[in-house]
Amino acid sequence: MQEKILILDFGSQYTQLIARRVRELNVYCEIHPFNKFPEPDETVKGVILSGSPFSVRDKNAPIPDLSKIKGRLPLLGVCYGAQFMAQNYGGLVEASDSREYGRANLKYIDHDNELFLEIEKDSQVWMSHGDTIIKLPDNFRIIASTNDVEVAGYKVQDEPTYGIQFHPEVYHTTQGLQLLYNFVVDICGCNRDWTPASFVEETVESLKKQIGTDKVVLGLSGGVDSSVAAMLLHKAIGKQLTCLFVDNGLLRKNEYEKVLDSYKHMGLNVIGIDAKDRFLGELYGVSDPEKKRKIIGRVFIEVFDAEAKKITGVRWLAQGTIYPDVIESVSVNGPSATIKSHHNVGGLPEKMHLKVVEPLKLLFKDEVRKVGHELNISPTILGRHPFPGPGLAIRILGEITPEKVALLQEVDHIFIEGLRTHNLYDKVWQAGAILLPVQSVGVMGDERTYESVVALRAVTSTDGMTADWVHLPYEFLGRISSEIINRVKGVNRVVYDISSKPPATIEWE
Ligand code: XMP
């Protein structure tokens, strides 16, 4: 059985980051809501309590039941987690009047304490709280302090329970990973056996058991997740897996042919479906972005379903769902805040009456890439930028026509290939071109022109929730702009989008 750390979530924006750091140490962990977690069995080696936007002094502050955990298993409270325990077991937490936001340095460390082994005096930590612990319960003692925060860290006597008021998971806490190592490896005794190789081996075994001799169908998108899911299933059940790759006519230039070809080289049993005309036909005359999304989602389901029905005896639908999609989040602003908006093909399993298999549902995105690497999937597929399901439809503002698609494909191709040749592709998280519903005046030779404007967008991000525009070199932008205007008929102006998310979004529609 896979040993693990449980992370109880109190709604902090950093909870997933704690999990990713623990996993970087090759230790498996799971995030559960503070009020809905499985009773710890022998596979659970320790528990971490996350931070929270709540104050322990709030009337509706989240209160976990730690009766099966505290004193029985190693326990680490981070920020709110630490304050909760201090307050709950007889101490006092109050609003802080000194600065407890941002960088601080550990002025005192109890070096005999196992949690702070190898952590240097003056080590930088990241604080982010409005409350502070002003009195500890009698059997708690201080193991670290900063100038402003006396109780930066504490330990409960005679039991492996610890609290820290700073965030070890954020980058600004320079030795945060060491502290988490001390907790999960030295204190909890985890073996560090969560590796891409062990994941592949165990998942392939369990997929074999789960699926037996049944047939499975999977929709490939050309993206990282569906490709890795397909290869894992391929390794487990070989030809029992059929992959479908739909050309909706809204992909990048030559993408359909290239991707189909590389899938075939990977040995996958893949069927390409040319549904360009169907999609473009249904989108005719539609300019509202949400309508476009709905139409594309519906047509995809119809096309996929019709093709899957041709394969006799299919029992399973495989999906490339990843861990951030399935973590049940603790909602701070009411239940609706947790609903994800970009699920274009959410209704597929219900419509098809198939059982769902999701081989990646335990993995974060960076882990999916590592597993893909372990499965020898080509770096071109693993390093590919994210691309929205509705494709170029939401980058052609307004109505979509085959001519506009062809034009945008050319522009996008020049931009993306340019990024590749100038070694900029891997420095960017996502890039693309947008065709604006605007004509502008220009001159070419002696002629006055009145043609389209395209915008280029390139962002850095970790998960698409926030993003910064990339400071691409002027030299590069200048070159790409001339190349687009010279080579793509119908475009006489190129602009570069310098908005960050928030308040803008990555896509324009
Ligand atoms: P926004 O525009 O919301 O995009 O900042 C965040 C990320 O989501 C992608 N995106 C979509 N993906 N279906 C998808 O599969 C959609 O309808 C959709 N809309 C946006 C976008 O490309 C970016 O990576």
Coordinates of C-alpha atoms and ligand atoms in Angstrom, one line a residue:
M1 CA 0.0 0.0 0.0
Q2 CA 1.2 3.5 -0.9
E3 CA 2.3 5.4 2.2
K4 CA 1.1 9.0 2.3
I5 CA 0.9 12.3 4.1
L6 CA -2.6 13.8 4.5
I7 CA -2.9 17.6 4.0
L8 CA -6.0 19.0 5.6
D9 CA -7.2 22.1 3.7
F10 CA -8.6 25.2 5.4
G11 CA -9.0 27.1 2.1
S12 CA -5.5 28.6 1.7
Q13 CA -4.3 29.6 -1.7
Y14 CA -1.1 27.8 -0.9
T15 CA -2.5 24.3 -0.1
Q16 CA -1.8 22.8 -3.5
L17 CA 1.7 24.3 -3.2
I18 CA 2.3 22.4 0.0
A19 CA 1.3 19.2 -1.8
R20 CA 3.5 19.9 -4.7
R21 CA 6.5 20.5 -2.5
V22 CA 5.9 17.3 -0.5
R23 CA 5.7 15.4 -3.8
E24 CA 8.9 17.0 -5.0
L25 CA 10.5 15.1 -2.1
N26 CA 9.1 11.9 -3.7
V27 CA 6.5 11.5 -1.0
Y28 CA 2.9 10.9 -1.9
C29 CA 0.3 13.2 -0.3
E30 CA -3.4 13.9 -0.6
I31 CA -5.4 17.0 0.0
H32 CA -8.7 16.7 1.8
P33 CA -11.1 19.3 3.2
F34 CA -10.6 19.9 7.0
N35 CA -14.1 18.6 7.7
K36 CA -14.2 15.7 5.4
F37 CA -11.1 13.5 5.4
P38 CA -10.7 9.7 5.6
E39 CA -9.9 8.2 9.0
P40 CA -6.1 7.7 9.0
D41 CA -5.1 4.1 8.4
E42 CA -1.7 2.6 8.6
T43 CA -0.7 4.1 5.3
V44 CA -0.9 7.6 6.7
K45 CA 2.5 8.6 8.0
G46 CA 1.7 12.2 9.0
V47 CA -0.7 15.1 8.7
I48 CA -0.2 18.7 7.7
L49 CA -2.7 21.4 8.4
S50 CA -2.8 24.2 5.8
G51 CA -3.2 27.9 6.1
S52 CA -6.5 29.7 5.7
P53 CA -8.1 33.0 4.7
F54 CA -10.1 32.7 8.0
S55 CA -9.0 33.9 11.4
V56 CA -9.2 31.5 14.3
R57 CA -11.1 34.3 16.0
D58 CA -13.9 34.3 13.3
K59 CA -17.2 32.9 14.4
N60 CA -17.4 30.6 11.4
A61 CA -13.7 29.7 11.5
P62 CA -13.0 26.1 10.2
I63 CA -12.6 23.7 13.1
P64 CA -11.2 20.2 12.4
D65 CA -11.6 17.1 14.5
L66 CA -8.1 16.1 15.3
S67 CA -9.0 13.4 17.9
K68 CA -7.7 10.6 15.7
I69 CA -4.6 12.4 14.7
K70 CA -3.0 14.7 17.4
G71 CA -0.6 12.7 19.6
R72 CA -1.0 9.6 17.5
L73 CA 0.6 10.7 14.2
P74 CA 3.2 13.4 13.4
L75 CA 1.3 16.6 12.8
L76 CA 2.5 19.9 11.4
G77 CA 0.3 23.1 11.5
V78 CA 1.2 25.8 9.0
C79 CA 0.0 29.3 9.7
Y80 CA -3.7 29.0 10.4
G81 CA -3.1 25.3 11.2
A82 CA -0.5 26.4 13.9
Q83 CA -2.7 29.1 15.2
F84 CA -5.7 26.8 15.4
M85 CA -3.8 24.3 17.6
A86 CA -2.3 27.0 19.8
Q87 CA -5.8 28.5 20.4
N88 CA -7.7 25.3 20.7
Y89 CA -5.4 23.7 23.3
G90 CA -5.3 26.6 25.7
G91 CA -3.2 29.4 24.2
L92 CA -4.2 32.7 22.8
V93 CA -4.3 34.2 19.3
E94 CA -4.9 37.8 18.6
A95 CA -4.8 40.3 15.7
S96 CA -1.3 41.2 15.2
D97 CA -0.1 44.9 15.5
S98 CA 3.3 44.3 14.0
R99 CA 4.2 43.6 10.4
E100 CA 3.7 39.9 9.7
Y101 CA 3.5 39.9 6.0
G102 CA 6.4 39.3 3.7
R103 CA 10.0 38.3 4.3
A104 CA 11.4 37.8 7.8
N105 CA 14.5 36.0 9.2
L106 CA 14.7 33.3 11.9
K107 CA 16.7 35.0 14.6
Y108 CA 16.3 32.1 17.1
I109 CA 16.3 28.4 16.2
D110 CA 16.3 25.4 18.5
H111 CA 18.9 23.4 16.7
D112 CA 18.2 20.3 18.8
N113 CA 14.7 20.2 17.4
E114 CA 14.3 17.7 14.5
L115 CA 12.0 20.1 12.5
F116 CA 14.8 22.7 12.2
L117 CA 17.7 20.4 11.5
E118 CA 20.1 22.0 8.9
I119 CA 18.1 25.2 8.9
E120 CA 20.4 28.1 9.3
K121 CA 20.1 30.9 11.7
D122 CA 18.8 34.0 9.9
S123 CA 17.2 31.8 7.2
Q124 CA 14.6 33.8 5.3
V125 CA 10.9 32.8 5.8
W126 CA 7.7 34.1 4.3
M127 CA 5.0 35.3 6.7
S128 CA 1.4 36.0 5.6
H129 CA -1.0 36.5 8.5
G130 CA -3.0 39.1 10.2
D131 CA -3.2 37.1 13.5
T132 CA -0.4 36.0 15.8
I133 CA 0.0 33.6 18.6
I134 CA 0.6 35.6 21.8
K135 CA 0.5 32.8 24.3
L136 CA 1.2 29.1 23.9
P137 CA -0.5 26.4 25.9
D138 CA 1.6 25.2 28.9
N139 CA 3.0 22.1 27.2
F140 CA 4.0 23.9 24.0
R141 CA 7.4 25.4 23.6
I142 CA 9.0 27.8 21.2
I143 CA 11.5 26.3 18.7
A144 CA 11.9 29.3 16.4
S145 CA 11.4 33.1 16.4
T146 CA 11.9 36.1 14.2
N147 CA 12.4 39.7 15.4
D148 CA 8.6 40.4 15.2
V149 CA 7.2 37.0 15.8
E150 CA 8.2 35.2 18.9
V151 CA 6.3 32.0 18.1
A152 CA 7.5 31.4 14.6
G153 CA 7.7 27.7 15.4
Y154 CA 6.6 25.5 18.3
K155 CA 6.6 21.9 19.4
V156 CA 4.2 20.1 21.8
Q157 CA 6.1 18.4 24.5
D158 CA 6.3 14.6 24.3
E159 CA 4.4 14.3 21.1
P160 CA 5.3 14.9 17.5
T161 CA 3.1 17.9 17.0
Y162 CA 4.6 21.1 15.5
G163 CA 3.4 24.5 14.4
I164 CA 5.0 27.2 12.2
Q165 CA 3.5 30.6 11.5
F166 CA 5.4 31.0 8.2
H167 CA 4.9 29.3 4.9
P168 CA 7.6 26.6 4.1
E169 CA 5.9 25.9 0.8
V170 CA 6.5 29.2 -0.9
Y171 CA 9.7 30.0 -2.8
H172 CA 10.6 33.0 -0.6
T173 CA 11.1 30.6 2.4
T174 CA 14.5 29.7 1.2
Q175 CA 14.9 26.5 3.3
G176 CA 11.3 25.6 3.2
L177 CA 11.9 22.4 1.3
Q178 CA 14.5 21.3 3.9
L179 CA 11.9 21.9 6.7
L180 CA 9.3 19.8 4.8
Y181 CA 12.0 17.2 4.3
N182 CA 12.7 17.2 8.0
F183 CA 9.0 16.7 8.7
V184 CA 8.0 14.1 6.1
V185 CA 11.2 12.1 6.0
D186 CA 12.9 12.4 9.4
I187 CA 9.8 12.9 11.6
C188 CA 7.1 10.9 9.7
G189 CA 9.6 8.3 8.4
C190 CA 8.4 8.3 4.8
N191 CA 10.4 6.3 2.3
R192 CA 10.4 8.6 -0.6
D193 CA 9.1 5.9 -3.0
W194 CA 6.8 8.2 -5.0
T195 CA 8.7 8.4 -8.3
P196 CA 7.6 8.5 -12.0
A197 CA 8.9 5.0 -12.4
S198 CA 7.0 3.6 -9.4
F199 CA 3.8 5.5 -10.5
V200 CA 4.0 3.9 -14.0
E201 CA 4.6 0.5 -12.6
E202 CA 1.8 0.6 -10.1
T203 CA -0.7 2.3 -12.4
V204 CA -0.1 -0.1 -15.2
E205 CA -0.7 -3.0 -12.8
S206 CA -3.9 -1.5 -11.4
L207 CA -5.2 -0.5 -14.9
K208 CA -4.8 -4.2 -15.9
K209 CA -6.8 -5.3 -13.0
Q210 CA -9.5 -2.6 -13.3
I211 CA -10.1 -3.1 -17.0
G212 CA -9.4 -6.8 -17.5
T213 CA -10.3 -7.7 -21.1
D214 CA -12.6 -4.8 -21.7
K215 CA -12.3 -2.3 -24.5
V216 CA -11.5 1.4 -23.8
V217 CA -11.9 4.5 -25.9
L218 CA -10.0 7.8 -25.3
G219 CA -10.1 11.2 -27.0
L220 CA -6.7 12.5 -27.8
S221 CA -6.3 16.3 -28.1
G222 CA -2.6 16.6 -28.9
G223 CA -2.0 18.0 -25.4
V224 CA 0.1 16.6 -22.7
D225 CA -2.5 15.0 -20.4
S226 CA -4.5 13.0 -23.0
S227 CA -1.2 11.8 -24.6
V228 CA 0.2 10.6 -21.3
A229 CA -3.1 9.0 -20.3
A230 CA -3.1 7.1 -23.6
M231 CA 0.4 5.8 -23.3
L232 CA -0.2 4.5 -19.8
L233 CA -3.3 2.7 -21.0
H234 CA -1.4 1.5 -24.0
K235 CA 1.2 0.0 -21.8
A236 CA -1.4 -1.7 -19.6
I237 CA -3.9 -3.0 -22.2
G238 CA -2.3 -2.5 -25.7
K239 CA -4.8 -2.9 -28.5
Q240 CA -7.8 -3.0 -26.2
L241 CA -7.4 0.8 -26.3
T242 CA -8.7 2.8 -29.2
C243 CA -7.9 6.5 -29.4
L244 CA -10.0 9.0 -31.3
F245 CA -8.5 12.3 -32.5
V246 CA -11.0 14.8 -33.9
D247 CA -10.1 17.5 -36.4
N248 CA -12.6 20.3 -35.6
G249 CA -11.1 22.6 -38.2
L250 CA -10.0 24.9 -35.4
L251 CA -6.5 23.5 -34.7
R252 CA -3.2 25.1 -35.5
K253 CA -1.8 24.9 -39.0
N254 CA -0.9 21.3 -39.9
E255 CA -1.4 20.2 -36.3
Y256 CA -3.9 17.5 -37.1
E257 CA -1.6 15.7 -39.6
K258 CA 1.5 16.1 -37.5
V259 CA 0.0 15.0 -34.2
L260 CA -1.8 12.0 -35.8
D261 CA 1.5 11.0 -37.3
S262 CA 3.4 11.2 -34.0
Y263 CA 0.7 9.2 -32.2
K264 CA 1.0 6.4 -34.8
H265 CA 4.7 6.4 -34.3
M266 CA 4.1 5.9 -30.6
G267 CA 2.3 2.7 -31.5
L268 CA -1.1 3.9 -30.5
N269 CA -4.2 2.5 -32.1
V270 CA -5.5 5.9 -33.2
I271 CA -8.4 6.8 -35.5
G272 CA -8.4 10.4 -37.0
I273 CA -11.8 11.9 -37.6
D274 CA -12.1 14.8 -40.1
A275 CA -15.1 16.8 -38.8
K276 CA -14.0 20.2 -40.0
D277 CA -17.0 20.9 -42.2
R278 CA -19.4 19.8 -39.5
F279 CA -17.9 22.2 -36.9
L280 CA -17.5 25.1 -39.2
G281 CA -21.0 24.6 -40.5
E282 CA -22.6 24.6 -37.0
L283 CA -20.6 27.7 -36.1
Y284 CA -21.7 29.7 -39.2
G285 CA -23.0 33.1 -38.2
V286 CA -22.3 32.7 -34.5
S287 CA -20.3 35.4 -32.8
D288 CA -21.1 35.0 -29.0
P289 CA -18.1 33.4 -27.3
E290 CA -20.2 31.3 -24.9
K291 CA -22.4 30.1 -27.7
K292 CA -19.3 29.1 -29.7
R293 CA -18.0 27.1 -26.7
K294 CA -21.4 25.3 -26.3
I295 CA -21.7 24.4 -29.9
I296 CA -18.1 23.1 -30.1
G297 CA -18.7 21.1 -26.9
R298 CA -21.9 19.6 -28.2
V299 CA -20.6 18.8 -31.7
F300 CA -17.5 17.2 -30.2
I301 CA -19.6 14.9 -28.0
E302 CA -21.8 14.0 -31.0
V303 CA -18.9 13.2 -33.3
F304 CA -17.0 11.3 -30.7
D305 CA -20.0 9.3 -29.6
A306 CA -20.9 8.3 -33.2
E307 CA -17.4 7.1 -33.9
A308 CA -17.0 5.3 -30.5
K309 CA -20.2 3.4 -31.3
K310 CA -18.5 1.9 -34.3
I311 CA -16.1 0.1 -32.0
T312 CA -18.0 -2.9 -30.7
G313 CA -18.0 -3.7 -27.0
V314 CA -16.5 -0.6 -25.6
R315 CA -17.1 -0.4 -21.8
W316 CA -14.8 2.4 -20.7
L317 CA -14.1 6.0 -21.5
A318 CA -10.6 7.2 -20.5
Q319 CA -10.0 10.8 -19.6
G320 CA -6.9 12.8 -18.9
T321 CA -8.3 14.4 -15.8
I322 CA -5.5 15.6 -13.4
Y323 CA -5.4 16.1 -9.7
P324 CA -6.2 19.9 -9.5
D325 CA -9.5 19.0 -11.3
V326 CA -10.6 16.6 -8.6
I327 CA -9.4 18.2 -5.4
E328 CA -12.4 19.0 -3.5
S329 CA -11.8 22.6 -2.6
V330 CA -12.8 24.3 0.7
S331 CA -14.9 27.1 -0.5
V332 CA -14.3 30.5 1.0
N333 CA -16.9 32.4 -1.1
G334 CA -19.8 29.8 -1.2
P335 CA -20.1 26.7 -3.3
S336 CA -20.3 28.4 -6.7
A337 CA -16.8 29.7 -6.4
T338 CA -15.4 26.2 -6.9
I339 CA -17.1 25.4 -10.2
K340 CA -14.6 25.3 -13.1
S341 CA -15.8 27.1 -16.1
H342 CA -13.7 25.6 -19.0
H343 CA -15.2 22.2 -19.1
N344 CA -16.4 22.0 -22.7
V345 CA -17.1 18.2 -22.9
G346 CA -18.2 17.6 -19.4
G347 CA -21.3 15.6 -20.5
L348 CA -19.5 12.9 -22.4
P349 CA -19.5 10.0 -20.0
E350 CA -23.2 10.4 -19.2
K351 CA -24.2 10.5 -22.8
M352 CA -22.2 7.5 -23.7
H353 CA -23.1 5.3 -20.7
L354 CA -19.5 4.3 -20.2
K355 CA -17.5 3.7 -17.1
V356 CA -14.8 6.3 -16.6
V357 CA -11.1 5.6 -16.1
E358 CA -8.8 8.4 -15.2
P359 CA -5.2 7.2 -14.9
L360 CA -3.8 10.7 -14.1
K361 CA -6.2 11.8 -11.5
L362 CA -3.6 11.7 -8.7
L363 CA -1.0 13.8 -10.6
F364 CA -0.1 17.5 -10.8
K365 CA 0.7 18.8 -14.2
D366 CA 4.5 18.8 -13.6
E367 CA 4.2 15.1 -12.5
V368 CA 2.2 14.3 -15.7
R369 CA 5.2 15.6 -17.7
K370 CA 7.7 13.5 -15.6
V371 CA 5.5 10.4 -16.1
G372 CA 5.4 11.2 -19.8
H373 CA 9.1 11.4 -19.9
E374 CA 9.4 8.0 -18.1
L375 CA 7.1 6.6 -20.9
N376 CA 9.5 8.0 -23.6
I377 CA 6.9 10.4 -25.0
S378 CA 8.7 12.9 -27.2
P379 CA 9.7 16.3 -25.6
T380 CA 7.7 18.0 -28.4
I381 CA 4.5 16.6 -27.1
L382 CA 5.4 17.0 -23.4
G383 CA 6.6 20.6 -23.8
R384 CA 3.6 21.7 -25.9
H385 CA 1.9 24.9 -24.8
P386 CA -1.7 24.5 -23.5
F387 CA -4.3 25.1 -26.2
P388 CA -8.0 25.7 -25.5
G389 CA -10.5 23.0 -26.5
P390 CA -12.5 25.4 -28.7
G391 CA -9.2 26.2 -30.5
L392 CA -9.0 29.1 -32.9
A393 CA -12.8 29.7 -32.6
I394 CA -12.2 31.8 -29.5
R395 CA -9.3 33.6 -31.1
I396 CA -11.3 34.8 -34.0
L397 CA -13.3 37.5 -32.4
G398 CA -16.8 37.6 -33.9
E399 CA -18.0 35.3 -36.7
I400 CA -15.9 32.4 -37.9
T401 CA -15.3 31.7 -41.6
P402 CA -13.0 29.1 -43.2
E403 CA -11.0 32.1 -44.7
K404 CA -10.5 33.7 -41.3
V405 CA -9.4 30.3 -39.9
A406 CA -6.9 29.9 -42.7
L407 CA -5.6 33.4 -42.2
L408 CA -5.2 33.0 -38.4
Q409 CA -3.5 29.6 -38.9
E410 CA -0.8 31.3 -41.0
V411 CA -0.3 34.2 -38.5
D412 CA -0.1 31.8 -35.5
H413 CA 2.3 29.5 -37.4
I414 CA 4.7 32.3 -38.1
F415 CA 4.6 33.4 -34.4
I416 CA 5.0 29.9 -32.9
E417 CA 7.7 28.8 -35.3
G418 CA 9.4 32.1 -34.6
L419 CA 9.4 31.4 -30.9
R420 CA 10.9 28.0 -31.6
T421 CA 13.7 29.2 -33.8
H422 CA 14.6 32.0 -31.4
N423 CA 14.7 29.6 -28.4
L424 CA 11.8 31.4 -26.8
Y425 CA 9.1 28.7 -27.0
D426 CA 10.1 27.0 -23.8
K427 CA 10.3 30.3 -21.9
V428 CA 6.7 31.0 -22.6
W429 CA 3.8 29.1 -21.0
Q430 CA 1.2 29.8 -23.7
A431 CA 1.3 31.8 -26.9
G432 CA -1.0 32.5 -29.8
A433 CA -2.5 35.0 -32.2
I434 CA -5.9 36.6 -32.1
L435 CA -7.7 37.9 -35.2
L436 CA -9.5 41.2 -34.3
P437 CA -12.8 42.2 -35.8
V438 CA -11.2 45.5 -36.8
Q439 CA -9.9 46.8 -40.1
S440 CA -7.3 49.4 -40.2
V441 CA -5.7 51.6 -42.8
G442 CA -2.2 50.9 -44.1
V443 CA 0.0 51.5 -47.2
M444 CA 1.7 48.9 -49.2
G445 CA 3.8 50.2 -52.1
D446 CA 1.7 53.0 -53.6
E447 CA -1.6 51.5 -52.5
R448 CA -3.7 52.3 -49.5
T449 CA -4.9 49.2 -47.8
Y450 CA -7.8 48.5 -45.4
E451 CA -7.1 45.2 -43.8
S452 CA -7.2 43.1 -40.6
V453 CA -5.4 43.6 -37.3
V454 CA -3.9 40.7 -35.4
A455 CA -2.8 40.6 -31.8
L456 CA 0.0 38.4 -30.5
R457 CA -0.2 37.1 -26.9
A458 CA 2.5 35.3 -24.9
V459 CA 2.2 34.7 -21.2
T460 CA 4.0 33.0 -18.3
S461 CA 1.9 31.2 -15.8
T462 CA 1.9 28.1 -13.6
D463 CA -1.7 27.0 -13.9
G464 CA -3.5 29.5 -16.1
M465 CA -5.3 31.0 -13.1
T466 CA -3.0 34.0 -13.1
A467 CA -0.6 35.1 -15.8
D468 CA 1.9 37.7 -16.8
W469 CA 2.6 38.9 -20.3
V470 CA 6.1 38.0 -21.5
H471 CA 8.6 40.7 -22.3
L472 CA 9.6 39.3 -25.6
P473 CA 12.6 41.0 -27.2
Y474 CA 11.6 44.1 -29.4
E475 CA 13.9 42.7 -32.0
F476 CA 12.0 39.5 -32.2
L477 CA 8.6 41.2 -32.1
G478 CA 9.7 43.5 -34.9
R479 CA 10.8 40.6 -37.1
I480 CA 7.6 38.6 -36.5
S481 CA 5.5 41.6 -37.2
S482 CA 7.2 42.2 -40.6
E483 CA 7.0 38.6 -41.5
I484 CA 3.3 38.4 -40.8
I485 CA 2.5 41.5 -42.7
N486 CA 4.7 40.5 -45.6
R487 CA 3.5 36.9 -45.9
V488 CA -0.1 36.9 -44.8
K489 CA -2.5 38.5 -47.2
G490 CA -5.2 40.4 -45.5
V491 CA -3.2 41.6 -42.5
N492 CA -1.6 45.0 -42.4
R493 CA -1.1 45.6 -38.6
V494 CA 0.2 43.6 -35.7
V495 CA -0.1 44.5 -32.0
Y496 CA 1.3 42.9 -28.9
D497 CA -1.0 42.3 -25.9
I498 CA 0.7 43.6 -22.7
S499 CA -2.1 42.8 -20.2
S500 CA -1.7 40.5 -17.2
K501 CA -4.3 38.2 -15.7
P502 CA -6.1 39.4 -13.6
P503 CA -7.6 41.8 -14.6
A504 CA -7.4 40.6 -18.3
T505 CA -7.8 36.9 -19.2
I506 CA -5.4 34.9 -21.3
E507 CA -7.9 34.4 -24.2
W508 CA -9.7 37.4 -25.6
E509 CA -13.1 35.6 -25.7
Ligands
XMP1 P1 -8.5 32.4 -19.6 O1 -8.8 33.0 -21.0 O2 -9.7 32.1 -18.8 O3 -7.8 31.0 -19.9 O4 -7.5 33.2 -18.9 C1 -7.1 30.2 -19.0 C2 -6.7 29.0 -19.7 O5 -7.8 28.2 -20.1 C3 -7.8 28.1 -21.5 N1 -9.2 28.2 -22.0 C4 -9.9 27.1 -22.3 N2 -9.6 25.8 -22.4 N3 -11.8 25.4 -23.1 C5 -10.6 24.9 -22.8 O6 -10.3 23.7 -22.9 C6 -12.2 26.7 -23.1 O7 -13.3 27.0 -23.4 C7 -11.2 27.6 -22.7 N4 -11.2 28.9 -22.5 C8 -9.9 29.3 -22.1 C9 -6.9 29.2 -22.0 O8 -6.3 28.8 -23.3 C10 -5.8 29.3 -20.9 O9 -4.9 28.3 -21.0

